[in-house]
mmCIF file of C-alpha atoms in Angstrom:
data_model
loop_
_atom_site.group_PDB
_atom_site.id
_atom_site.type_symbol
_atom_site.label_atom_id
_atom_site.label_comp_id
_atom_site.label_asym_id
_atom_site.label_seq_id
_atom_site.Cartn_x
_atom_site.Cartn_y
_atom_site.Cartn_z
ATOM 1 C CA MET A 538 -5.494 -10.631 13.572
ATOM 2 C CA PHE A 539 -7.578 -11.608 10.562
ATOM 3 C CA ARG A 540 -8.863 -15.101 9.806
ATOM 4 C CA ARG A 541 -9.427 -16.148 6.212
ATOM 5 C CA GLU A 542 -12.844 -17.703 6.837
ATOM 6 C CA GLU A 543 -14.106 -14.569 8.579
ATOM 7 C CA VAL A 544 -12.854 -12.256 5.832
ATOM 8 C CA GLU A 545 -14.300 -14.509 3.127
ATOM 9 C CA LYS A 546 -17.689 -14.441 4.844
ATOM 10 C CA ILE A 547 -17.737 -10.636 4.678
ATOM 11 C CA LEU A 548 -16.591 -10.680 1.063
ATOM 12 C CA GLU A 549 -19.291 -13.169 0.095
ATOM 13 C CA GLN A 550 -21.920 -10.990 1.728
ATOM 14 C CA ALA A 551 -20.591 -7.919 -0.077
ATOM 15 C CA GLN A 552 -20.689 -9.767 -3.396
ATOM 16 C CA ARG A 553 -24.322 -10.758 -2.817
ATOM 17 C CA MET A 554 -25.119 -7.110 -2.178
ATOM 18 C CA ASP A 555 -23.166 -6.028 -5.256
ATOM 19 C CA PRO A 556 -23.685 -8.785 -7.874
ATOM 20 C CA GLN A 557 -22.984 -6.386 -10.746
ATOM 21 C CA LEU A 558 -19.656 -5.357 -9.176
ATOM 22 C CA LYS A 559 -20.547 -1.679 -9.298
ATOM 23 C CA MET A 560 -18.676 -0.675 -6.142
ATOM 24 C CA PHE A 561 -15.433 1.128 -6.928
ATOM 25 C CA GLY A 562 -12.699 -1.384 -7.728
ATOM 26 C CA ALA A 563 -14.942 -4.432 -7.391
ATOM 27 C CA SER A 564 -14.770 -5.327 -11.077
ATOM 28 C CA SER A 565 -11.014 -5.728 -10.626
ATOM 29 C CA HIS A 566 -10.823 -7.833 -7.447
ATOM 30 C CA GLN A 567 -14.365 -9.328 -7.618
ATOM 31 C CA TYR A 568 -14.368 -9.727 -3.824
ATOM 32 C CA ARG A 569 -11.904 -12.630 -4.077
ATOM 33 C CA LEU A 570 -8.744 -13.177 -2.080
ATOM 34 C CA GLY A 571 -5.594 -14.654 -3.546
ATOM 35 C CA SER A 572 -4.087 -17.783 -2.021
ATOM 36 C CA PRO A 573 -1.748 -17.178 0.943
ATOM 37 C CA VAL A 574 1.966 -17.006 0.172
ATOM 38 C CA ASP A 575 4.575 -19.133 1.936
ATOM 39 C CA LEU A 576 6.065 -17.454 5.014
ATOM 40 C CA LYS A 577 9.502 -18.855 4.149
ATOM 41 C CA PHE A 578 9.402 -16.990 0.851
ATOM 42 C CA VAL A 579 8.494 -13.711 2.565
ATOM 43 C CA LEU A 580 11.318 -14.137 5.064
ATOM 44 C CA SER A 581 13.771 -14.938 2.285
ATOM 45 C CA ILE A 582 12.939 -11.701 0.455
ATOM 46 C CA GLU A 583 13.274 -9.693 3.665
ATOM 47 C CA GLU A 584 16.650 -11.256 4.398
ATOM 48 C CA GLU A 585 17.979 -10.806 0.876
ATOM 49 C CA TYR A 586 17.017 -7.135 0.615
ATOM 50 C CA HIS A 587 17.490 -6.140 4.276
ATOM 51 C CA PHE A 588 14.045 -4.849 5.205
ATOM 52 C CA ARG A 589 11.209 -6.047 7.410
ATOM 53 C CA LEU A 590 7.500 -5.962 6.646
ATOM 54 C CA PRO A 591 5.048 -5.150 9.462
ATOM 55 C CA GLU A 592 3.838 -8.274 11.273
ATOM 56 C CA ASP A 593 0.135 -7.612 10.637
ATOM 57 C CA TYR A 594 0.716 -7.478 6.884
ATOM 58 C CA VAL A 595 2.854 -10.639 6.927
ATOM 59 C CA GLN A 596 0.159 -12.467 8.906
ATOM 60 C CA PHE A 597 -2.436 -11.400 6.358
ATOM 61 C CA ILE A 598 -0.572 -12.491 3.228
ATOM 62 C CA THR A 599 0.612 -15.783 4.743
ATOM 63 C CA GLU A 600 -2.598 -16.836 6.520
ATOM 64 C CA VAL A 601 -5.501 -14.937 4.930
ATOM 65 C CA GLY A 602 -4.735 -14.092 1.309
ATOM 66 C CA ASP A 603 -2.015 -12.685 -0.875
ATOM 67 C CA GLY A 604 -3.489 -10.046 -3.134
ATOM 68 C CA GLY A 605 -7.050 -9.679 -4.319
ATOM 69 C CA ALA A 606 -10.016 -8.121 -2.531
ATOM 70 C CA GLY A 607 -9.125 -4.892 -0.805
ATOM 71 C CA PRO A 608 -9.196 -1.098 -1.003
ATOM 72 C CA GLY A 609 -9.024 0.598 -4.378
ATOM 73 C CA TYR A 610 -8.586 -1.889 -7.196
ATOM 74 C CA GLY A 611 -7.493 -4.561 -4.724
ATOM 75 C CA LEU A 612 -4.223 -5.558 -3.070
ATOM 76 C CA TYR A 613 -1.140 -6.349 -5.104
ATOM 77 C CA PRO A 614 0.161 -9.901 -4.507
ATOM 78 C CA PHE A 615 3.483 -10.176 -2.706
ATOM 79 C CA GLY A 616 3.969 -13.370 -4.691
ATOM 80 C CA TYR A 617 4.803 -11.155 -7.669
ATOM 81 C CA TYR A 618 8.365 -11.062 -6.382
ATOM 82 C CA ARG A 619 8.862 -14.756 -7.098
ATOM 83 C CA THR A 620 7.709 -14.465 -10.708
ATOM 84 C CA GLU A 621 10.202 -14.432 -13.543
ATOM 85 C CA VAL A 622 11.088 -10.979 -14.834
ATOM 86 C CA LYS A 623 10.246 -10.302 -18.475
ATOM 87 C CA SER A 624 13.006 -7.849 -19.277
ATOM 88 C CA ALA A 625 16.250 -6.348 -18.006
ATOM 89 C CA LYS A 626 14.373 -3.124 -17.338
ATOM 90 C CA GLU A 627 11.837 -4.908 -15.120
ATOM 91 C CA ALA A 628 14.640 -6.708 -13.301
ATOM 92 C CA LYS A 629 16.405 -3.400 -12.628
ATOM 93 C CA ALA A 630 13.207 -1.797 -11.372
ATOM 94 C CA ARG A 631 12.430 -4.695 -9.045
ATOM 95 C CA GLU A 632 15.933 -4.864 -7.592
ATOM 96 C CA THR A 633 16.181 -1.121 -7.043
ATOM 97 C CA TYR A 634 12.740 -0.972 -5.447
ATOM 98 C CA LEU A 635 13.328 -3.872 -3.053
ATOM 99 C CA HIS A 636 16.766 -2.602 -2.021
ATOM 100 C CA GLY A 637 15.174 0.737 -1.120
ATOM 101 C CA LEU A 638 12.591 -0.670 1.283
ATOM 102 C CA GLY A 639 15.050 -0.694 4.162
ATOM 103 C CA ARG A 640 15.773 3.025 3.815
ATOM 104 C CA GLU A 641 13.715 5.528 5.770
ATOM 105 C CA LEU A 642 11.301 7.743 3.893
ATOM 106 C CA GLN A 643 11.965 11.300 5.021
ATOM 107 C CA LEU A 644 8.612 13.077 5.319
ATOM 108 C CA LEU A 645 8.270 16.838 5.747
ATOM 109 C CA PRO A 646 5.108 18.852 6.493
ATOM 110 C CA ILE A 647 3.391 20.585 3.599
ATOM 111 C CA GLU A 648 3.150 24.311 4.188
ATOM 112 C CA PRO A 649 -0.260 25.987 3.562
ATOM 113 C CA GLU A 650 0.998 27.990 0.589
ATOM 114 C CA TRP A 651 2.081 24.779 -1.186
ATOM 115 C CA VAL A 652 -1.141 22.828 -0.726
ATOM 116 C CA GLU A 653 -2.568 23.337 -4.192
ATOM 117 C CA ASP A 654 0.805 22.526 -5.785
ATOM 118 C CA PHE A 655 0.323 19.013 -4.387
ATOM 119 C CA CYS A 656 -3.286 18.800 -5.631
ATOM 120 C CA ILE A 657 -4.698 18.972 -2.103
ATOM 121 C CA SER A 658 -7.817 21.056 -1.597
ATOM 122 C CA LYS A 659 -7.569 23.855 0.932
ATOM 123 C CA GLU A 660 -10.755 22.595 2.576
ATOM 124 C CA GLU A 661 -9.326 19.123 3.198
ATOM 125 C CA TYR A 662 -6.051 20.601 4.398
ATOM 126 C CA LYS A 663 -7.833 22.794 6.926
ATOM 127 C CA LYS A 664 -9.702 19.793 8.329
ATOM 128 C CA ASN A 665 -6.489 17.978 9.258
ATOM 129 C CA SER A 666 -3.287 19.575 8.044
ATOM 130 C CA GLU A 667 -1.146 17.212 10.151
ATOM 131 C CA LYS A 668 -1.828 14.206 7.913
ATOM 132 C CA TYR A 669 -0.258 15.729 4.780
ATOM 133 C CA PHE A 670 3.448 15.434 3.998
ATOM 134 C CA ARG A 671 5.979 15.622 1.200
ATOM 135 C CA GLY A 672 9.142 13.635 0.703
ATOM 136 C CA ASN A 673 12.471 15.421 0.747
ATOM 137 C CA ARG A 674 14.884 15.126 -2.171
ATOM 138 C CA GLY A 675 16.692 12.220 -0.576
ATOM 139 C CA SER A 676 13.523 10.130 -0.366
ATOM 140 C CA PHE A 677 13.376 9.185 -4.026
ATOM 141 C CA ASP A 678 15.575 6.973 -6.189
ATOM 142 C CA TRP A 679 16.036 8.182 -9.757
ATOM 143 C CA HIS A 680 18.063 6.439 -12.484
ATOM 144 C CA ASN A 681 18.255 7.859 -15.992
ATOM 145 C CA GLY A 682 15.078 9.831 -15.460
ATOM 146 C CA ILE A 683 13.109 6.868 -14.085
ATOM 147 C CA LEU A 684 11.638 7.025 -10.586
ATOM 148 C CA TYR A 685 12.152 3.838 -8.539
ATOM 149 C CA GLY A 686 11.233 5.274 -5.148
ATOM 150 C CA PRO A 687 10.068 6.508 -2.826
ATOM 151 C CA TYR A 688 12.324 4.726 -0.378
ATOM 152 C CA GLY A 689 10.789 2.744 2.459
ATOM 153 C CA PHE A 690 7.327 2.692 0.889
ATOM 154 C CA PHE A 691 5.893 -0.726 0.038
ATOM 155 C CA HIS A 692 3.123 -0.366 -2.538
ATOM 156 C CA LEU A 693 0.005 -2.256 -1.524
ATOM 157 C CA GLY A 694 -2.310 -1.134 -4.318
ATOM 158 C CA THR A 695 -3.779 1.819 -6.160
ATOM 159 C CA TYR A 696 -6.873 3.975 -6.281
ATOM 160 C CA GLY A 697 -6.012 4.937 -9.838
ATOM 161 C CA CYS A 698 -5.392 8.454 -11.161
ATOM 162 C CA GLY A 699 -1.835 8.418 -9.816
ATOM 163 C CA ARG A 700 -2.838 7.671 -6.211
ATOM 164 C CA ASP A 701 -1.252 4.594 -4.647
ATOM 165 C CA PHE A 702 -1.392 3.339 -1.080
ATOM 166 C CA GLY A 703 1.349 1.563 0.794
ATOM 167 C CA LEU A 704 3.157 0.669 4.003
ATOM 168 C CA ILE A 705 6.099 2.470 5.552
ATOM 169 C CA THR A 706 8.843 -0.135 5.987
ATOM 170 C CA ALA A 707 11.568 1.814 7.801
ATOM 171 C CA GLY A 708 11.953 4.606 10.333
ATOM 172 C CA GLU A 709 9.756 6.125 13.003
ATOM 173 C CA ARG A 710 6.576 5.755 10.935
ATOM 174 C CA TYR A 711 7.150 2.049 10.400
ATOM 175 C CA GLY A 712 3.915 0.159 9.758
ATOM 176 C CA GLN A 713 1.758 3.182 8.963
ATOM 177 C CA VAL A 714 -0.292 3.293 5.764
ATOM 178 C CA PHE A 715 -0.034 6.324 3.493
ATOM 179 C CA ILE A 716 -1.589 7.391 0.223
ATOM 180 C CA TYR A 717 1.049 8.591 -2.226
ATOM 181 C CA GLY A 718 0.254 10.841 -5.183
ATOM 182 C CA THR A 719 2.344 11.381 -8.276
ATOM 183 C CA GLU A 720 2.604 15.072 -7.324
ATOM 184 C CA GLY A 721 4.779 13.964 -4.395
ATOM 185 C CA ALA A 722 2.274 14.305 -1.554
ATOM 186 C CA PHE A 723 1.871 11.687 1.181
ATOM 187 C CA GLU A 724 -1.381 11.453 3.129
ATOM 188 C CA LEU A 725 -1.512 9.471 6.373
ATOM 189 C CA GLU A 726 -4.347 6.960 6.127
ATOM 190 C CA THR A 727 -4.063 4.672 9.176
ATOM 191 C CA SER A 728 -1.561 3.652 11.814
ATOM 192 C CA SER A 729 -1.384 0.026 10.609
ATOM 193 C CA PHE A 730 -2.274 -2.373 7.815
ATOM 194 C CA GLN A 731 -4.777 -4.124 10.072
ATOM 195 C CA ALA A 732 -6.658 -0.871 10.688
ATOM 196 C CA PHE A 733 -6.487 0.000 6.994
ATOM 197 C CA TYR A 734 -7.980 -3.303 5.855
ATOM 198 C CA GLN A 735 -10.530 -3.382 8.664
ATOM 199 C CA ASN A 736 -11.755 0.070 7.638
ATOM 200 C CA TRP A 737 -12.350 -1.259 4.142
ATOM 201 C CA LEU A 738 -14.190 -4.338 5.426
ATOM 202 C CA ASP A 739 -16.392 -2.108 7.576
ATOM 203 C CA PHE A 740 -17.093 0.065 4.535
ATOM 204 C CA ILE A 741 -18.219 -2.783 2.256
ATOM 205 C CA TRP A 742 -20.212 -4.371 5.101
ATOM 206 C CA GLU A 743 -22.348 -1.274 5.626
#
């Protein structure tokens, strides 16, 4: 379990070590956490759209910070889902995405001969082939040529260049963190949000 004051202390130290914000993504999040979001709001979204977020992530956004300092360019704020939509297209995208979080993401192993098709180096694949997957055809939600999926994958943030990271919100891999590339590959990062964020804190503390 994270405590806001402890995380902020690490972030302040990292900022002192990197005053020019040269570390990857630091210029975006500036080592600052967003304000925590109300637990009642989180529960209301879960109830309305019939999915459940992992407890460690809920504890973080309701007690530590919602969005801000984190891996990549920082964590997306869950509070976005209480903001007013700017267009019918955005409303459709939000509704479709949230309704899909309760559906299991079907992950299949990537065979060696397909590795380069998913922009995975053969060297990295050989090191740990068991962490690479692809979604089957039923794992993605398309409407009029627009991708709203993958199902059961809650986007936490991005590394840029078409590589996002997120939580699995349904099925046997519930709570695990994966990196998802636009080529359709999924790479297992950690077994939980807590481990994922702690790894990043350890990295910036070094």
